[in-house]
Structures are given as structure tokens and as C-alpha cells.
Amino acid sequence: MAFVNVINCCLDSIRELSEELKGAVVYLDAGCTESFKFLGAFSVLLEMGVLSVCSLESMSSLDMAIDWNQKNDDLTKVVFFTCRLLSDAHRYILRCLTTLQHVSQCTIYISISETGHSAYPDSPLGPDAYHEYQILLVQDYEELKKKNNQNSIHKNSNKPKENPIFEDEGWLQLTPRESDTPKSQPFSTSKDTYDGGPKLMAYVHHFPLILCPFSPKFFVLPSEGSISEAYLSGDQENSISSGLPPLSTGTFHDGEDIPPGVALTAQFLYHLTTKMDLKLEIFSLGDLSRSVGKLITDMSSLYDVGRRKKPAGLLLIDRTVDLLTPCCHGDTLIDRIFSSIPRRTRTPSGPKGTRSRPTNLLRSPLDLQIPLTEILQEIPPKDLHLLQTIEPFLQGWSNTNQLSGNLCSSEIELLSGSLISTENFNGTPFLESILDKRTKEGTTLIKKWLQETIRKEKISVNTKIPPGFERLIKSLSKNESTFTRNKGIIQLAAATSHAMTEKNRAKWDSFISAEKILAINATDTTQNLSSQMCDIINKSLTREPESLISIEDALLLTITGYILAGENFPTSSSTGPFSWQEEHFLKEAIVDAILENPELGKFKFLDGLYDDLEANLKKKRDGGVAKDDFEDDQWGSWDEEDGGDNNNNNTSNENAYSDMQLKLELRDRVDNLFKFFHKLTNLKGGKGRVNWESDNDPYSRKGLLYKLVTRILRKDDVPGLEYHSSTVGRLFKTGFGRFGLGQAKPSLSDQNVILVFVVGGMNAIEVLEVQEALLESGRLDIEVVLGGTTFLTPTNMLDLLLGDSSYI
């Protein structure tokens, strides 16, 4: 029955480029690298005859090593994959082309369409963006090539040298010039432009399927792509973060008011579903999703409607319709893994000034750095062929690192693992199998896979190692061949082992417990709920080693408490769900917490106060007198005994005044913070918002997607759900309808395929709950494909709501 598979669709699209990729050097930007890792596409590229795969941002002259086995006269074919705007990727592409020797053909595959480029604010490219860029790229390439040729004549050096591209070089010229845009394809350098060097042929093509699939039915966008980094809302009254849709008020974004993230998201979904050959019936829930739905509907033409496509429903949802679910800690193994394992460091975002836009978001990379150091160190020295091969490579790559003997841990960290959706056990993909499993079930399943793999490899288990994941992983990593053959299950097991360590497991479980307590108190009275929130904040100040909840965690739980209060006490107060006294105690607790934790100065609502908070805490720890003040007092007492007492009193008064001034400023900042919390309490009550009935059992609370899918499959009405009529549908409704030929409004439950996309991102617990809703409904004939702007963890939500992207 299954005919929608996101992974196969992406890999098939890559295979369609076999002619262009054969014999080429491929460069991937950070977002495409992230996508290709999830897809497991590197082996596919090499099977297609790609010479090498390199990082675009980290491009180096050492990439020219691929030419060592070729004749000097051979010309190099270079292919770029990027999910950024051409204007953002330009300096990297130009640096690469001028550094590599003998480049004859340059082909760029980009996930942003020409319409997306022209619609982006301050974009230098117009509706014919691809052809315009081909001309501008070749022009910049010619100029830099001439400069390099002139320099090489003077220096007379044959040493390979990297050509740096300065911040403004090749950029200020990137402006639309209508007179320089003939309609010929492709564009190349002319014979008489400059002497020496090969002619460059430049091509730009649209390649929309750059995404990160966790399974064939769940995907998110790359974290370092222009779509996910584009802001979703401006700084307006109903906005809470540039990385989240605004709160729904029943208004509609149109024309220039549309944020760039809306237009880019609509373009992506349109081209994705077109590639999948789906005929869409579009529904939306939330103001921003309504705008996305309208843009997709407007892009659909009569030709698209008339084509023979597979019918499908597209459901667009604003993340702000349900902020509670991503703020909470769900009982899923994937959420635990992504919250506990460190991520890859982001690549430099580009130079400041005209090229970096302050409205762009810095999403957390999806590429996990699974710790494999201990596993690799367990392999006996006689079997260290893999590491022995990599050691000379590392020595050549970084001549500042003098490696001797065995690799040190910092070099082994370069071999950290990552999750790949195509890795499987006897045809069963690992990630797909554990996505719809609770923590205990997923952990048990992975242990079962490990045991079966060990039996298949006929390996004896070392009983001296304590039982658990560590024993099984190390047994399977006894030599390089079994390690390489079973790297998929080893990486997943290592990630699970790290996420389920005593410290990480206890911290996550304490969150789940605290959230359940808040949910129970939210069904009682505001006094009980506020009291529980104060207790959580005060307990976070203990600074004891066994303390699991930090002050940052307490702030996240405070946000959770306010959202719960808004659901359960929507009309208790005109200014907020709590009384003045209850909120006063909460404010004082947070003020005291901030004074004890200056590191909270990283949050936006405390911008500029970090140094003052740090100095205040230092004074307190030094007995109330700063070091400089103490020295001045000592000198004053030596000069005059009576005057010394006066000086001490004056210093003490000054300290008291500065402390009071800081506390007053801090209280003003906290007042603004609580005004922001009041916004979050109105998520369920205002015009255009969805009112869901509360759960009878707070222990088994379900998220919005579960309730929404359950209602849709039962064919119940969904408050706030809007249907977007196609061109033909509107024609039937307004024209032929008067003759009795009107078209009935379609239902999502009548579709065999439903694509649900959450604008703003989603998490793993929502994937699990949607699967539970499908099983409970008995509608196994329906395929539900889930997608989101990014993969969200509770830490990501705290950063979106209180970090740099917040509109607090």
C-alpha cells in the first residue's frame, strides 16, 4: 500500500543526476551535508562515479589532491549542492573555483527556487535568478583569475596556494543588471576575456529535495539552510519569537507583510509535493499556516490540477497553536538522544555587514556527535588499520599537531558517529523502528538487535564487563571488520547508552515528574500551581551535586506552568492567570535566582546586565565589599582613624545604593519577562485560536497532533481548520455552482495520504502520538507523512522563547 517514501524520493532524485555527477568533484554546504548524512547518500554518490565529496565552507587547497593521479591537462568538473540563497553561497563557490585548478564546468544544484530568490527581502537577484547568477559568477571568476595570473607571474611560484576571498570581493558586484542578462544557456567565459586557463561553463539548476529524513514518513529541514533560518514573524504585538509563527489572532498576512520564511516554506512544500506527484487538498490551522496554504494554492496551475496525480491532503499547522508539547519532556528515546548528545559545531555564518542578516536564525545543527572514543580505544592495536590509515592523513591536514604512537582523544573525536536513517537491521531501518516506540520499548529493541548481531557474527561476549549496552557494544567492536560492518547499530547503541546514563536518565525523569506535578496542580487552583512553581525555582538554587534541576530548567518549567495556567484558568485575571500576590512571589523567586546565577545574563531579557550581575555576586561572596573598595578602605584608615569610619560608611552606602539600583533594574526586566509570560497564557483563548477540551487524566496528557489526527479520522469538526480551494474548486463554487454543479468541500479523512507540516518545528513525541492515533482509529489504510521546519527539543524551545530570537 505504501507509495510515499521521502527517503527513496530523495535518493532517486540524486540518482537522476548520474550523468552530471560522474567524474565530478562534489562540494556540499553545511545544510546539504546534514541532509546527505541522514539519507546515507555518500555511498550513492561514490557509486555514481563521483571523484570526491568535500565541504564547501571548509574548502581547502588540499582538496586538489584528487588531481594527483591525473594529468595536469585534465579539466575538472565541479558540482555544488547548496540549500542557501545563491547570494549567501557565492563567496564560498567563488573561493572554491579560484582555488581548484583546471575547472572546466561548474554546476550548482540549489534547493531555493528562482521565485524564492526574487521574493526574499534585499535579494540582489530577480525572477530570472539562476541565469543572472551564472553571468555574475563567471564575471567574478574572470576577474579573480586575472588577478591570480598576474600575481603568479611576479612570484613565479608553483606551490599550490589557497585563494582567499575577502568579505567584499565578488559580492558588491552581485546586483541585478538587466542589460547584462541575455537569455542564452549556459553562460561561459569568452575566448578573448583573458589568456591562459580553461574556459568555465556555469549551470544552475533547482534541486528541491534537500531535507533531513528520520524515516520514510518523517522529515525536517536542514538546520543551516536558508528556509529554516529565515524568520517566521516580525517584531509585532502578537509575535513571541522570530523562529516561531505569531500568535493567531484571525488576521491574514498578505503582500509585503509576509515574512521570508513563509514564502520559502510554501515554495519548498509545493516543489516537494510536485516531485512526489501528489495532487493536494490543502488545509491550515493558524494564521501563518493560512498564508502558506494560500501561497501554495496560488502556485497550483490548471495544468497541475488536470494532471494524473495521486490525491493527498496537506495539513499546515502553526507551532504556536501548541507550545506546550515541545516544551515538555516526552517519553521517547529519540528526544532523549537529541537532548543529551552534543551537536556538531555550526559553520561560520558569514561576515558581518551587508551579507549577514540579523533576522536570520541560528538553529541547532541536527548532526549528532555520538561519542565513539571509548569504543575505538577498545580495538586491539593489531587491528587498528582504520586508525593507522587516518593518522597520516591527520598529520598532513594539520601540521601543527604532532601525532606520535596512538591517536589522542581529540583526533579520535573526529570519528564520532551520527544517525543515518537508511541504516537497517535485516531490512528494518533503525530510526524508523524506534521513532514510534517509548523509551523502554526502544531501548529493549536496540539491545535485541545488538544481541542478534553478535550471534550472527559468532562473537563471544566478555563477561568481565558489567552487563548492559557497554558490554554488547565493546564485544561487537573487538576488531575493525566487525566494527565497520555493524557501524549502524553500534552508533545507535552508543547514542542510547549515552542518553541513558544515570545522570542523563535521572535529569530527564525529574523533568517528566515535575511536569506531571504542574499538570495536576493546574487542574486544581492557581495558588497550588504558583506555589509549586516557586518551589521548583527555589530548589534550583541549592547548588548541591545531587540537584538535577538548574535555574535554566526552572525557567523552562515556569514557562510550562504559565501555558498550563492559560489552558485551565483563562479568565481568572485580566492581566494573567495568577493573582497579584501569587505572581509577586514568583517574581521575587526569579529575581533571587538571577542574582545567584549571573550566567542567566545570556538571555535576551537580561541583555547588558551580565557584568553587573557577576560583580554583584563577587561582592556577596567576598563578604559584601569588593576587592578594590577593600583596599581603598585600608589606606583611608591609616591616614585618619575617625575619617576611616566615615569612609567605611560612605563605601557601604555606595554599595547599598548600587545593589539597590541593580535590583530595581532587575525587577523591571523581570516585570517585562512576566508580561511575555502573559502572552503565552493567551494561546488558547483569543480570536482565531483553537479551544481543545482538557484531558481527563493529566498523567496521560496528549499533544495537539494526537487530538487533531484523532478528530480528523473520526470526521469530527476541527475548530479553526480552514480549507484552501483550488482554482478549479473556486470555479465550481462561484461559477458552475449556480447551475447545481457545485463541488462538496473535501475532507482530510477521505485522503489516502495526509502530509502534516508543522511550521516552526516538531519533536519525536508527536511522531509517536500520531502513530498511536492511527492505530487507535483502525485506519491503517491511511498514510500520514510528518514534517516540520526543524527538530525541536525543550532546550531549543527555551532558546527560541528567551534567547536572541525572542521578541521579549
Coordinates of N, CA and C in Angstrom, one line a residue, residues 608-773:
G608 N 22.8 43.0 28.6 CA 23.6 44.1 29.2 C 23.8 44.1 30.7
L609 N 23.3 43.1 31.4 CA 23.4 43.1 32.8 C 24.4 42.0 33.3
Y610 N 25.0 41.3 32.4 CA 25.9 40.2 32.9 C 27.0 40.7 33.8
D611 N 27.7 41.7 33.3 CA 28.9 42.2 34.1 C 28.4 42.7 35.5
D612 N 27.3 43.4 35.6 CA 26.8 43.9 36.8 C 26.4 42.8 37.8
L613 N 25.8 41.7 37.2 CA 25.4 40.6 38.0 C 26.6 39.8 38.5
E614 N 27.6 39.7 37.6 CA 28.8 39.0 38.0 C 29.5 39.7 39.2
A615 N 29.6 41.1 39.0 CA 30.3 41.9 40.1 C 29.5 41.8 41.4
N616 N 28.2 41.8 41.3 CA 27.3 41.8 42.5 C 27.5 40.4 43.2
L617 N 27.6 39.3 42.5 CA 27.8 38.0 43.1 C 29.2 38.0 43.7
K618 N 30.2 38.6 43.1 CA 31.5 38.6 43.6 C 31.6 39.3 45.0
K619 N 30.9 40.5 45.0 CA 30.8 41.2 46.2 C 30.2 40.4 47.4
K620 N 29.2 39.7 47.0 CA 28.5 38.9 48.0 C 29.4 37.8 48.6
R621 N 30.1 37.1 47.7 CA 31.0 36.0 48.1 C 32.2 36.6 48.9
D622 N 32.6 37.8 48.6 CA 33.7 38.4 49.3 C 33.3 39.1 50.6
G623 N 32.1 38.9 51.1 CA 31.7 39.5 52.3 C 31.0 40.8 52.2
G624 N 30.5 41.1 51.0 CA 29.8 42.4 50.8 C 30.6 43.5 50.4
V625 N 32.0 43.4 50.3 CA 32.8 44.5 49.9 C 33.7 44.0 48.7
A626 N 33.7 44.8 47.7 CA 34.5 44.4 46.5 C 36.0 44.6 46.9
K627 N 36.9 43.9 46.1 CA 38.3 43.9 46.4 C 38.9 45.3 46.3
D628 N 38.5 46.1 45.3 CA 39.1 47.5 45.2 C 38.6 48.4 46.3
D629 N 37.3 48.2 46.7 CA 36.8 49.0 47.8 C 37.6 48.7 49.1
F630 N 37.8 47.4 49.3 CA 38.5 47.0 50.5 C 39.9 47.6 50.6
E631 N 40.6 47.6 49.5 CA 42.0 48.2 49.5 C 41.9 49.7 49.8
D632 N 41.0 50.4 49.2 CA 40.8 51.9 49.5 C 40.5 52.1 50.9
D633 N 39.7 51.3 51.5 CA 39.3 51.5 53.0 C 40.5 51.3 53.9
Q634 N 41.4 50.4 53.5 CA 42.6 50.2 54.4 C 43.5 51.4 54.4
W635 N 43.7 52.0 53.2 CA 44.6 53.1 53.1 C 43.9 54.3 53.8
G636 N 42.6 54.5 53.7 CA 41.9 55.6 54.4 C 42.1 55.5 55.9
S637 N 42.0 54.3 56.5 CA 42.1 54.1 58.0 C 43.5 54.4 58.5
W638 N 44.5 54.2 57.6 CA 45.9 54.6 58.1 C 46.0 56.1 58.2
D639 N 45.4 56.8 57.3 CA 45.6 58.3 57.3 C 44.9 59.0 58.4
E640 N 43.7 58.5 58.7 CA 43.0 59.2 59.8 C 42.0 58.2 60.4
E641 N 42.1 57.9 61.7 CA 41.3 56.9 62.3 C 39.8 57.2 62.2
D642 N 39.4 58.5 62.6 CA 38.0 58.8 62.6 C 37.5 58.9 61.2
G643 N 38.3 59.4 60.3 CA 37.9 59.5 58.9 C 37.7 58.1 58.3
G644 N 38.5 57.1 58.8 CA 38.3 55.8 58.2 C 36.9 55.3 58.4
D645 N 36.3 55.5 59.6 CA 35.0 55.1 59.9 C 34.0 55.7 58.9
N646 N 34.2 57.0 58.6 CA 33.4 57.7 57.7 C 33.5 57.2 56.3
N647 N 34.7 56.8 55.9 CA 35.0 56.3 54.6 C 34.3 54.9 54.5
N648 N 34.4 54.1 55.5 CA 33.7 52.8 55.5 C 32.2 53.0 55.4
N649 N 31.6 54.0 56.1 CA 30.2 54.2 56.0 C 29.8 54.6 54.6
N650 N 30.7 55.6 54.0 CA 30.4 56.0 52.6 C 30.4 54.9 51.6
T651 N 31.5 54.1 51.7 CA 31.6 52.9 50.8 C 30.4 52.0 51.0
S652 N 30.0 51.7 52.2 CA 28.9 50.9 52.5 C 27.6 51.4 51.9
N653 N 27.4 52.8 52.0 CA 26.2 53.4 51.4 C 26.3 53.3 49.9
E654 N 27.5 53.5 49.3 CA 27.6 53.4 47.9 C 27.2 52.0 47.4
N655 N 27.8 51.0 48.1 CA 27.5 49.6 47.7 C 26.0 49.3 47.8
A656 N 25.4 49.8 48.9 CA 24.0 49.5 49.1 C 23.2 50.2 48.0
Y657 N 23.6 51.4 47.6 CA 22.9 52.1 46.5 C 23.0 51.4 45.2
S658 N 24.3 50.9 44.9 CA 24.5 50.2 43.6 C 23.7 48.9 43.6
D659 N 23.7 48.2 44.8 CA 23.0 47.0 44.9 C 21.5 47.2 44.7
M660 N 21.0 48.3 45.3 CA 19.6 48.6 45.2 C 19.2 49.0 43.7
Q661 N 20.1 49.7 43.1 CA 19.9 50.1 41.7 C 19.8 48.9 40.8
L662 N 20.7 48.0 41.0 CA 20.8 46.8 40.2 C 19.5 46.0 40.4
K663 N 19.0 45.9 41.7 CA 17.8 45.1 42.0 C 16.6 45.8 41.4
L664 N 16.6 47.1 41.4 CA 15.4 47.8 40.7 C 15.4 47.6 39.2
E665 N 16.6 47.6 38.6 CA 16.7 47.4 37.2 C 16.3 45.9 36.9
L666 N 16.7 45.0 37.7 CA 16.4 43.6 37.5 C 14.9 43.4 37.7
R667 N 14.3 44.1 38.6 CA 12.8 43.9 38.8 C 12.1 44.4 37.6
D668 N 12.6 45.5 37.0 CA 11.9 46.0 35.7 C 12.0 44.9 34.6
R669 N 13.2 44.3 34.5 CA 13.4 43.3 33.5 C 12.5 42.1 33.7
V670 N 12.4 41.7 35.0 CA 11.6 40.6 35.3 C 10.1 40.9 35.1
D671 N 9.7 42.1 35.3 CA 8.3 42.5 35.0 C 8.0 42.4 33.5
N672 N 9.0 42.8 32.7 CA 8.8 42.5 31.2 C 8.8 41.1 30.9
L673 N 9.6 40.3 31.6 CA 9.5 38.8 31.4 C 8.1 38.3 31.7
F674 N 7.5 38.7 32.7 CA 6.2 38.2 33.1 C 5.1 38.7 32.1
K675 N 5.3 39.9 31.6 CA 4.4 40.4 30.5 C 4.5 39.4 29.3
F676 N 5.7 39.0 29.1 CA 5.8 38.0 28.0 C 5.1 36.7 28.3
F677 N 5.3 36.2 29.6 CA 4.6 35.0 30.0 C 3.0 35.2 29.8
H678 N 2.5 36.4 30.1 CA 1.1 36.6 29.9 C 0.6 36.4 28.5
K679 N 1.6 36.7 27.5 CA 1.2 36.4 26.1 C 1.0 34.9 25.9
L680 N 1.9 34.1 26.6 CA 1.8 32.6 26.4 C 0.5 32.0 27.0
T681 N 0.0 32.7 28.0 CA -1.3 32.2 28.6 C -2.5 32.4 27.7
N682 N -2.4 33.3 26.7 CA -3.5 33.6 25.8 C -3.5 32.7 24.6
L683 N -2.7 31.6 24.5 CA -2.6 30.8 23.4 C -3.9 30.1 23.0
K684 N -4.7 29.8 24.0 CA -5.9 29.0 23.8 C -7.2 29.8 23.8
G685 N -7.1 31.1 24.1 CA -8.4 31.8 24.3 C -8.8 32.8 23.3
G686 N -7.9 33.5 22.6 CA -8.3 34.6 21.8 C -9.0 34.2 20.5
K687 N -9.3 35.3 19.7 CA -9.9 35.1 18.4 C -9.0 34.3 17.5
G688 N -9.6 33.3 16.8 CA -8.9 32.6 15.8 C -8.1 31.4 16.4
R689 N -8.1 31.3 17.7 CA -7.4 30.2 18.4 C -8.2 29.0 18.6
V690 N -7.5 27.9 18.8 CA -8.2 26.6 18.9 C -8.5 26.3 20.4
N691 N -9.7 25.9 20.7 CA -10.1 25.5 22.1 C -10.3 24.0 22.1
W692 N -9.3 23.3 22.7 CA -9.4 21.9 22.8 C -9.9 21.6 24.2
E693 N -10.7 20.5 24.3 CA -11.1 20.1 25.7 C -9.9 19.6 26.5
S694 N -9.9 19.8 27.8 CA -8.8 19.3 28.6 C -8.9 17.8 28.8
D695 N -7.7 17.2 29.0 CA -7.7 15.7 29.3 C -8.3 15.4 30.6
N696 N -9.0 14.3 30.7 CA -9.5 13.8 32.0 C -8.4 13.4 32.9
D697 N -7.3 12.8 32.3 CA -6.2 12.3 33.1 C -5.0 13.1 32.8
P698 N -4.5 14.0 33.7 CA -3.3 14.8 33.4 C -2.1 13.9 33.3
Y699 N -2.1 12.7 33.8 CA -0.9 11.8 33.7 C -0.7 11.3 32.3
S700 N -1.7 11.3 31.5 CA -1.6 10.7 30.1 C -1.9 11.8 29.1
R701 N -1.4 13.0 29.4 CA -1.7 14.2 28.5 C -1.2 13.9 27.1
K702 N -2.0 14.2 26.1 CA -1.6 14.1 24.7 C -1.5 15.5 24.1
G703 N -0.6 15.6 23.1 CA -0.4 16.8 22.4 C -1.4 17.1 21.3
L704 N -1.3 18.3 20.7 CA -2.2 18.8 19.7 C -2.4 17.8 18.5
L705 N -1.2 17.3 18.0 CA -1.3 16.5 16.8 C -2.1 15.2 17.0
Y706 N -2.0 14.6 18.2 CA -2.7 13.4 18.5 C -4.2 13.7 18.5
K707 N -4.6 14.8 19.2 CA -6.0 15.2 19.2 C -6.5 15.6 17.8
L708 N -5.7 16.3 17.0 CA -6.1 16.7 15.7 C -6.3 15.5 14.8
V709 N -5.3 14.6 14.7 CA -5.4 13.4 13.9 C -6.6 12.6 14.3
T710 N -6.8 12.4 15.6 CA -8.0 11.6 16.1 C -9.3 12.2 15.6
R711 N -9.4 13.5 15.7 CA -10.7 14.2 15.3 C -10.9 14.1 13.8
I712 N -9.8 14.2 13.0 CA -9.9 14.1 11.6 C -10.3 12.7 11.1
L713 N -9.7 11.7 11.7 CA -10.1 10.3 11.4 C -11.5 9.9 11.8
R714 N -12.0 10.6 12.9 CA -13.4 10.4 13.3 C -14.3 11.2 12.5
K715 N -13.8 12.1 11.6 CA -14.6 13.0 10.8 C -15.4 14.0 11.7
D716 N -14.7 14.4 12.8 CA -15.3 15.4 13.7 C -14.9 16.8 13.2
D717 N -15.6 17.8 13.6 CA -15.3 19.2 13.2 C -14.0 19.6 14.0
V718 N -13.1 20.3 13.3 CA -11.9 20.8 14.0 C -12.0 22.4 14.0
P719 N -12.1 23.0 15.2 CA -12.2 24.4 15.3 C -11.0 25.1 14.7
G720 N -11.3 26.1 13.8 CA -10.2 26.9 13.2 C -9.6 26.3 12.0
L721 N -9.9 25.1 11.6 CA -9.4 24.5 10.4 C -9.9 25.1 9.1
E722 N -9.1 25.6 8.3 CA -9.5 26.2 7.0 C -9.1 25.4 5.8
Y723 N -10.0 25.3 4.9 CA -9.8 24.6 3.6 C -9.5 25.7 2.5
H724 N -8.4 25.4 1.7 CA -8.0 26.3 0.7 C -8.4 25.7 -0.7
S725 N -9.4 26.3 -1.3 CA -10.0 25.8 -2.6 C -9.0 26.0 -3.7
S726 N -8.9 25.1 -4.6 CA -8.0 25.2 -5.7 C -8.7 26.1 -6.8
T727 N -8.0 26.3 -7.9 CA -8.5 27.2 -8.9 C -9.8 26.6 -9.5
V728 N -9.8 25.3 -9.8 CA -11.0 24.7 -10.3 C -12.1 24.6 -9.3
G729 N -11.7 24.4 -8.0 CA -12.7 24.3 -6.9 C -13.4 25.6 -6.8
R730 N -12.6 26.7 -6.9 CA -13.3 28.0 -6.8 C -14.2 28.3 -8.0
L731 N -13.8 27.8 -9.1 CA -14.6 27.9 -10.3 C -16.0 27.2 -10.2
F732 N -15.9 26.0 -9.6 CA -17.1 25.2 -9.4 C -18.0 25.9 -8.4
K733 N -17.3 26.5 -7.4 CA -18.1 27.1 -6.3 C -18.8 28.4 -6.7
T734 N -18.1 29.2 -7.5 CA -18.6 30.5 -7.8 C -19.3 30.5 -9.2
G735 N -18.9 29.7 -10.1 CA -19.4 29.8 -11.5 C -20.5 28.7 -11.7
F736 N -20.0 27.4 -11.7 CA -20.9 26.3 -12.0 C -21.9 26.0 -10.9
G737 N -21.6 26.5 -9.7 CA -22.4 26.3 -8.5 C -23.8 26.7 -8.7
R738 N -24.0 27.8 -9.4 CA -25.4 28.4 -9.6 C -26.2 27.4 -10.5
F739 N -25.6 26.5 -11.2 CA -26.3 25.6 -12.0 C -26.5 24.2 -11.3
G740 N -26.2 24.2 -10.0 CA -26.3 22.9 -9.3 C -25.1 22.0 -9.5
L741 N -24.0 22.5 -10.0 CA -22.8 21.6 -10.2 C -21.7 21.9 -9.2
G742 N -22.1 22.5 -8.1 CA -21.1 22.8 -7.0 C -20.4 21.6 -6.5
Q743 N -19.2 21.9 -6.0 CA -18.3 20.8 -5.5 C -18.4 20.8 -4.0
A744 N -18.6 19.6 -3.4 CA -18.6 19.5 -2.0 C -17.2 19.7 -1.4
K745 N -17.2 20.3 -0.2 CA -15.9 20.5 0.5 C -15.2 19.2 0.8
P746 N -14.0 18.9 0.4 CA -13.4 17.6 0.7 C -13.0 17.5 2.2
S747 N -12.8 16.3 2.6 CA -12.4 16.0 4.0 C -11.0 15.4 4.0
L748 N -10.2 15.7 5.0 CA -8.9 15.1 5.1 C -9.0 13.6 5.3
S749 N -10.0 13.2 6.0 CA -10.2 11.7 6.3 C -10.4 10.9 5.0
D750 N -10.8 11.6 4.0 CA -11.1 10.9 2.7 C -9.9 10.6 1.9
Q751 N -8.7 11.2 2.3 CA -7.5 11.1 1.6 C -6.7 9.8 2.0
N752 N -6.1 9.2 1.1 CA -5.3 8.0 1.4 C -3.9 8.4 1.9
V753 N -3.5 9.6 1.6 CA -2.2 10.2 2.0 C -2.4 11.5 2.7
I754 N -1.9 11.7 3.9 CA -2.0 13.0 4.5 C -0.6 13.5 4.9
L755 N -0.2 14.6 4.4 CA 1.1 15.2 4.7 C 0.8 16.3 5.8
V756 N 1.4 16.2 7.0 CA 1.2 17.2 8.0 C 2.5 17.9 8.2
F757 N 2.5 19.2 8.0 CA 3.7 20.0 8.2 C 3.5 21.1 9.3
V758 N 4.4 21.0 10.3 CA 4.3 22.0 11.4 C 5.2 23.1 11.1
V759 N 4.7 24.3 10.9 CA 5.5 25.5 10.6 C 6.1 26.0 12.0
G760 N 7.4 25.8 12.1 CA 8.1 26.2 13.4 C 8.8 25.0 14.0
G761 N 8.5 23.8 13.6 CA 9.2 22.6 14.0 C 8.3 21.6 14.9
M762 N 8.8 20.4 15.1 CA 8.1 19.4 15.9 C 9.2 18.5 16.5
N763 N 8.7 17.6 17.4 CA 9.6 16.7 18.1 C 9.1 15.2 17.9
A764 N 9.9 14.3 18.6 CA 9.6 12.9 18.3 C 8.4 12.4 19.0
I765 N 8.0 13.0 20.2 CA 6.8 12.5 20.9 C 5.6 12.7 20.0
E766 N 5.6 13.7 19.2 CA 4.4 14.0 18.3 C 4.4 12.9 17.2
V767 N 5.5 12.5 16.7 CA 5.5 11.4 15.7 C 4.9 10.1 16.3
L768 N 5.3 9.8 17.6 CA 4.8 8.7 18.3 C 3.3 8.8 18.5
E769 N 2.8 9.9 18.9 CA 1.4 10.1 19.2 C 0.5 10.0 18.0
V770 N 1.0 10.5 16.9 CA 0.3 10.4 15.6 C 0.1 8.9 15.2
Q771 N 1.2 8.2 15.4 CA 1.1 6.7 15.1 C 0.1 6.1 16.0
E772 N 0.1 6.5 17.3 CA -0.9 5.9 18.2 C -2.3 6.2 17.8
A773 N -2.5 7.5 17.4 CA -3.8 7.9 16.9 C -4.3 7.1 15.7

